[in-house]
PDB file of C-alpha atoms in Angstrom:
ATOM      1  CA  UNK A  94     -63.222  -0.629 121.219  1.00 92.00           C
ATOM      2  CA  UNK A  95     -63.009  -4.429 121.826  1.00 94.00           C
ATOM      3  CA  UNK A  96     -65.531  -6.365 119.358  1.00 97.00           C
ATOM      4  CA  UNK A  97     -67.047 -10.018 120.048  1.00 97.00           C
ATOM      5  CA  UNK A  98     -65.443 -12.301 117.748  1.00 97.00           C
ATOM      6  CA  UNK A  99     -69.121 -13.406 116.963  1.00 97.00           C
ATOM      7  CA  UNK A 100     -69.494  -9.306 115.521  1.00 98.00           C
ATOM      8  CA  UNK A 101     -66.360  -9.637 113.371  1.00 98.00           C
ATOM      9  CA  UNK A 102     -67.225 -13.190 112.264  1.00 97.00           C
ATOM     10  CA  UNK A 103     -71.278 -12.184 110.984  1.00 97.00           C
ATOM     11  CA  UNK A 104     -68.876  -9.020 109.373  1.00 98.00           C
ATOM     12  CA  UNK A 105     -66.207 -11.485 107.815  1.00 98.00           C
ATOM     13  CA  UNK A 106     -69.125 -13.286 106.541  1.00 97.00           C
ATOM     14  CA  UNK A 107     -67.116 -15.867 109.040  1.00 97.00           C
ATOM     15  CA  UNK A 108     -63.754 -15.373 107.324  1.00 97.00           C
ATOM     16  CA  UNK A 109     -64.740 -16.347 103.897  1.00 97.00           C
ATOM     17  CA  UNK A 110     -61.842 -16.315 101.373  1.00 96.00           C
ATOM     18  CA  UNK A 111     -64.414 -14.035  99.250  1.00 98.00           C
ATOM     19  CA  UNK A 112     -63.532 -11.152 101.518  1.00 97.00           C
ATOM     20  CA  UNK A 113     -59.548 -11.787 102.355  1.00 95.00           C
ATOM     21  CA  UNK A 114     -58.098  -8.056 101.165  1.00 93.00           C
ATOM     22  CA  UNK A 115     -54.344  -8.786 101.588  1.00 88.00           C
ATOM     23  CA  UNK A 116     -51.944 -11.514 102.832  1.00 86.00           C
ATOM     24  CA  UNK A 117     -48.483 -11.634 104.961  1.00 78.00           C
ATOM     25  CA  UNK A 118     -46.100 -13.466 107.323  1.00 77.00           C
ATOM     26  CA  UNK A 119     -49.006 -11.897 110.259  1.00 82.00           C
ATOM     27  CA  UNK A 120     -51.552 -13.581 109.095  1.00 87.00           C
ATOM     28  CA  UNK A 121     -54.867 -12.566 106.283  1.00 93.00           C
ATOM     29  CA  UNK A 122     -56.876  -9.107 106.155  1.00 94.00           C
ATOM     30  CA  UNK A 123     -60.373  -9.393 105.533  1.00 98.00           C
ATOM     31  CA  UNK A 124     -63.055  -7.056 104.371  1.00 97.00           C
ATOM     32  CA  UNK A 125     -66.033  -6.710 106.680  1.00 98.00           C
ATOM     33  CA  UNK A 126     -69.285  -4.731 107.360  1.00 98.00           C
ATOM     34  CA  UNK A 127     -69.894  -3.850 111.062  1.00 98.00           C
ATOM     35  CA  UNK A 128     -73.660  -3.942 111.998  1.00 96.00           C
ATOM     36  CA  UNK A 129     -73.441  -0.083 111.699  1.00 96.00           C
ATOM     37  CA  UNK A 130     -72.902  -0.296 108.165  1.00 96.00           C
ATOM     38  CA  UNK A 131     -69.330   0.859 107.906  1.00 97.00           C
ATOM     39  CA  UNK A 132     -66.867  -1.080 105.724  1.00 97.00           C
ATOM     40  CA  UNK A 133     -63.596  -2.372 107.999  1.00 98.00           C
ATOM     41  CA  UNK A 134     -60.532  -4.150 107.459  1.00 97.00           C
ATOM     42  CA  UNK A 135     -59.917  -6.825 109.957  1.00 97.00           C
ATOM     43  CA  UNK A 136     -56.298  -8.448 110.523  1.00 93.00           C
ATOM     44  CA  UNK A 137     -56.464 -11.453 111.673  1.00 93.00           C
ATOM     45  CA  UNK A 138     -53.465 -12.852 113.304  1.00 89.00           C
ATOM     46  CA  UNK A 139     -51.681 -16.003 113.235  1.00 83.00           C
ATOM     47  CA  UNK A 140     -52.093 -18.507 115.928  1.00 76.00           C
ATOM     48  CA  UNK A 141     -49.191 -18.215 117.959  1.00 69.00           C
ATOM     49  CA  UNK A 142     -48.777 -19.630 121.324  1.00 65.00           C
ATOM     50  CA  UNK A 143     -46.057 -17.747 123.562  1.00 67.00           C
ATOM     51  CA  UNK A 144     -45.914 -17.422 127.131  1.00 66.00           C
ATOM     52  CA  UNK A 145     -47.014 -14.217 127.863  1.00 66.00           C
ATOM     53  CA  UNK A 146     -48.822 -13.685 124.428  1.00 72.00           C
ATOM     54  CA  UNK A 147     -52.439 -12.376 125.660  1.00 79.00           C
ATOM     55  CA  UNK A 148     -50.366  -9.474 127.617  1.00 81.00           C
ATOM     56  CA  UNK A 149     -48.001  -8.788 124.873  1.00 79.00           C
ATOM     57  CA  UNK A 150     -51.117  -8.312 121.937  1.00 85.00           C
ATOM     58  CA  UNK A 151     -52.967  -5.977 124.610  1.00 87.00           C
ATOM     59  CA  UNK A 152     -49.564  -3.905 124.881  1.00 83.00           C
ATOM     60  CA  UNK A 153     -48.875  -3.819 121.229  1.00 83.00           C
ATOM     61  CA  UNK A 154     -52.790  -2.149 120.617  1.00 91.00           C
ATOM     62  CA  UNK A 155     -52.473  -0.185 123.387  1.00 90.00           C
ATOM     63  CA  UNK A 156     -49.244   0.950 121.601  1.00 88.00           C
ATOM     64  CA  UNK A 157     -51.273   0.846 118.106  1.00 89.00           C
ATOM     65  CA  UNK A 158     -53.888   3.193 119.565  1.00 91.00           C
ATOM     66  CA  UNK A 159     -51.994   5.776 120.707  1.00 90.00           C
ATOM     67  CA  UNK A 160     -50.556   6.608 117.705  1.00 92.00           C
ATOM     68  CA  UNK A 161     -52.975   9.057 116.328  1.00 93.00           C
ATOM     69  CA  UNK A 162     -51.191  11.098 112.962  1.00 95.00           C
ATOM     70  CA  UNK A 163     -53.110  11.864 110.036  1.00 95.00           C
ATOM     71  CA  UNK A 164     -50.883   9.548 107.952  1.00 95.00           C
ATOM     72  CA  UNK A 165     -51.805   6.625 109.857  1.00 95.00           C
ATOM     73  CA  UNK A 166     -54.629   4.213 110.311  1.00 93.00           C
ATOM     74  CA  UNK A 167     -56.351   4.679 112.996  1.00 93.00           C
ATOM     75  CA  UNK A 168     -57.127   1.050 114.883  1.00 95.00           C
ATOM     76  CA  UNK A 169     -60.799   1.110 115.606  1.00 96.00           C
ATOM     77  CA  UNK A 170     -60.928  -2.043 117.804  1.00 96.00           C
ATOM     78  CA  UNK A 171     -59.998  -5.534 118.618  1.00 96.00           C
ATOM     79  CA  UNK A 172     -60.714  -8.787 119.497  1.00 96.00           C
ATOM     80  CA  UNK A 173     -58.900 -11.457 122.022  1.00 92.00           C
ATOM     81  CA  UNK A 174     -59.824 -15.068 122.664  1.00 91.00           C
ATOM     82  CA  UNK A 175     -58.149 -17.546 123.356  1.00 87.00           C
ATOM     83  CA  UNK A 176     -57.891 -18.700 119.677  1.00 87.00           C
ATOM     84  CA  UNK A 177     -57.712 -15.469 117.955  1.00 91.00           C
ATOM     85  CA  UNK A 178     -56.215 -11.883 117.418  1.00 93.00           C
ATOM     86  CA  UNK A 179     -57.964  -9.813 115.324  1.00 95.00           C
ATOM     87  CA  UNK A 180     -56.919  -5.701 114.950  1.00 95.00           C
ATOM     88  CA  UNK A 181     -60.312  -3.660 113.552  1.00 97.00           C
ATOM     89  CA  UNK A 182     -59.138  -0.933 110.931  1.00 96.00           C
ATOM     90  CA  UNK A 183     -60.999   1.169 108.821  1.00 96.00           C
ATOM     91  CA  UNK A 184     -61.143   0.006 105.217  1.00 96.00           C
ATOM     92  CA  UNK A 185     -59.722   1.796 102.445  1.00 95.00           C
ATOM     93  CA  UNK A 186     -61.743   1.767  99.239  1.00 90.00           C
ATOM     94  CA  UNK A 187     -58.851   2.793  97.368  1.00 90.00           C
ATOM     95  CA  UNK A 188     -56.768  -0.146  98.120  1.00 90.00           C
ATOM     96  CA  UNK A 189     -52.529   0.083  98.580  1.00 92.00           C
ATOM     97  CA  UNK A 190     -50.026   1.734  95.897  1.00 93.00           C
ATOM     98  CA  UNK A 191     -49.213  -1.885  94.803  1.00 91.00           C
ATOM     99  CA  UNK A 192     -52.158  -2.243  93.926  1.00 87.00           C
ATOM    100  CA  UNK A 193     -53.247   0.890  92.204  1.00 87.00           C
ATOM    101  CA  UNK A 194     -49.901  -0.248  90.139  1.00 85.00           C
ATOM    102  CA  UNK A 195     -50.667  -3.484  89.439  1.00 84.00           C
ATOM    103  CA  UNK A 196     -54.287  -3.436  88.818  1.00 78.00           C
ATOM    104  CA  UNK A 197     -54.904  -0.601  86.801  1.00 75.00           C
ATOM    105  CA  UNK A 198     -56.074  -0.893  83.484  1.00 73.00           C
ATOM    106  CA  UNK A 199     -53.821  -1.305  80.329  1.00 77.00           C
ATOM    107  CA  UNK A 200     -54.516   2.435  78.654  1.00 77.00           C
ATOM    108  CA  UNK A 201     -54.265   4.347  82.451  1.00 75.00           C
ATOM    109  CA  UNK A 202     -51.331   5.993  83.042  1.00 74.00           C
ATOM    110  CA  UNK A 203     -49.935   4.764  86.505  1.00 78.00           C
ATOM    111  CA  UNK A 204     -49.687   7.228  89.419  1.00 84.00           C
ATOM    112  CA  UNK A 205     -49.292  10.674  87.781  1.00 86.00           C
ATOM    113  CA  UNK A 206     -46.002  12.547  89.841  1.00 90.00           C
ATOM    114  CA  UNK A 207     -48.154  14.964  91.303  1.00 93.00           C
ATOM    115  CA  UNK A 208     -49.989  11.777  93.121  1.00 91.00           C
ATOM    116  CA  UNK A 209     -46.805   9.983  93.912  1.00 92.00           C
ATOM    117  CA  UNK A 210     -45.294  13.183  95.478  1.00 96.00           C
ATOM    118  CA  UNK A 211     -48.127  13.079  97.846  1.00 96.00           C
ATOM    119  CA  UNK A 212     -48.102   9.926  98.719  1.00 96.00           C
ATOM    120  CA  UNK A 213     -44.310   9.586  99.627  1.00 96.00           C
ATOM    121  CA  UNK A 214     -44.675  12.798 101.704  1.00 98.00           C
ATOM    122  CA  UNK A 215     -47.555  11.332 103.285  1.00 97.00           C
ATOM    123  CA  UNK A 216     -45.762   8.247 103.589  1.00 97.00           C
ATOM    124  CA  UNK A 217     -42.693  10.087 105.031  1.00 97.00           C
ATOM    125  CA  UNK A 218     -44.461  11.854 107.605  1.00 98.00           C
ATOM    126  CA  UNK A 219     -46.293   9.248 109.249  1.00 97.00           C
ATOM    127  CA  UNK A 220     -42.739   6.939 109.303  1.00 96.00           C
ATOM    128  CA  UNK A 221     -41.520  10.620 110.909  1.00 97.00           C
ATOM    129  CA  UNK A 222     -44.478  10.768 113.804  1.00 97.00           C
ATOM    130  CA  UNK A 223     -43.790   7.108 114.578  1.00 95.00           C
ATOM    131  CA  UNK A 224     -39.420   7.384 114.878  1.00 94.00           C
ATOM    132  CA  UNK A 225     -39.550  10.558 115.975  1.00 94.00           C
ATOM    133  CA  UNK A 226     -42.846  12.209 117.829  1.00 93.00           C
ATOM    134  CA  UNK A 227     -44.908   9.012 119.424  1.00 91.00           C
ATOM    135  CA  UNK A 228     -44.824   7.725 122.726  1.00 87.00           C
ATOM    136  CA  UNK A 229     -43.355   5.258 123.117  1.00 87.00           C
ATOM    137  CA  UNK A 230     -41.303   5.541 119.635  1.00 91.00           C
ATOM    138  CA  UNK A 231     -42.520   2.321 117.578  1.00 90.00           C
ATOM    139  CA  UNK A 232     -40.461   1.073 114.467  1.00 89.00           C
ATOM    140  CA  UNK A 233     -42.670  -0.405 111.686  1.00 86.00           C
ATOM    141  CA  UNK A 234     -40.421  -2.950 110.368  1.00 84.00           C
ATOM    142  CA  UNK A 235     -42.820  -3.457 106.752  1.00 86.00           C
ATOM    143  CA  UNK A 236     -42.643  -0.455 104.940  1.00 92.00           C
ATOM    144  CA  UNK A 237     -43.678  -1.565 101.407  1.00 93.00           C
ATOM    145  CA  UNK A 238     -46.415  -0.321  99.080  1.00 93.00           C
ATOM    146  CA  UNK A 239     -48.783  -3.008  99.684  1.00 90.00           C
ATOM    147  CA  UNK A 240     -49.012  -1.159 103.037  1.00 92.00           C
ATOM    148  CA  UNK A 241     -49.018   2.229 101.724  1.00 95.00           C
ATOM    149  CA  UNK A 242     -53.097   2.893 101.821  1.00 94.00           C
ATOM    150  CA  UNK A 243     -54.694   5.371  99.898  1.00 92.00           C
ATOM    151  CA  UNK A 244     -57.644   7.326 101.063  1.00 87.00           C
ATOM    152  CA  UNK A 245     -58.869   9.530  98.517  1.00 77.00           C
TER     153      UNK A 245
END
């Protein structure tokens, strides 16, 4: 689904630091609401001005959207102007594994085994459909738990 930047920016609350999720070398996620209600996370991208950039973004989420595995986020839209790149995910309440290490309280155990098993065979399989079973193949090159997300 392509979304007006005007729809992600009234869900953004237009970008406000209040609602920035996560930050990397791409750029800042933000938490938004759509008009329907349901919670996203939106990636906006860094500015970067290369010959041939619009085409190469619309490639990459045409890429993006055809990988469909239950270990992966599913893209639910974008948004292209000339100023900005924004990818439309669902958000997950649960947050990343770095965080659920880092920001659990002092008296919680972290991640019982049981928990981490799961999540590194989830993990493992989804790294497997992309290598191995998608077309075209696509390499994630950021495999880290702050990008491990956790659903329930």
């Amino acid at each position: 689904k392509r979304f007006s930047l005007r729809e992600l920016q009234v869900a953004t609350d237009s970008f406000s630091n209040k609602n920035i999720l996560g930050r990397g070398g791409f750029g800042k996620v933000y938490k938004g609401r759509l008009a329907d209600g349901s919670l996203v996370a939106v990636k906006r991208l860094k500015e970067e001005r290369t010959p041939g950039g619009e085409l190469q973004f619309q490639t990459e989420v045409e890429m993006i959207s055809m990988a469909v595995h239950r270990n992966l986020l599913r893209l639910r839209g974008f948004c292209m102007t000339p100023t900005e790149r924004l990818l439309v995910y669902p958000y997950m309440a649960n947050g990343s594994v770095a965080s659920c290490l880092r920001e659990r309280p002092p008296n919680q155990p972290p991640l019982d085994w049981p928990t981490r098993k799961r999540i590194a065979l989830g993990s493992a399989r989804g790294l497997s459909y992309l290598h191995d079973h998608c077309d075209p193949k696509i390499i994630h090159r950021d495999v880290k738990a702050a990008n491990i997300l956790l659903d329930e």
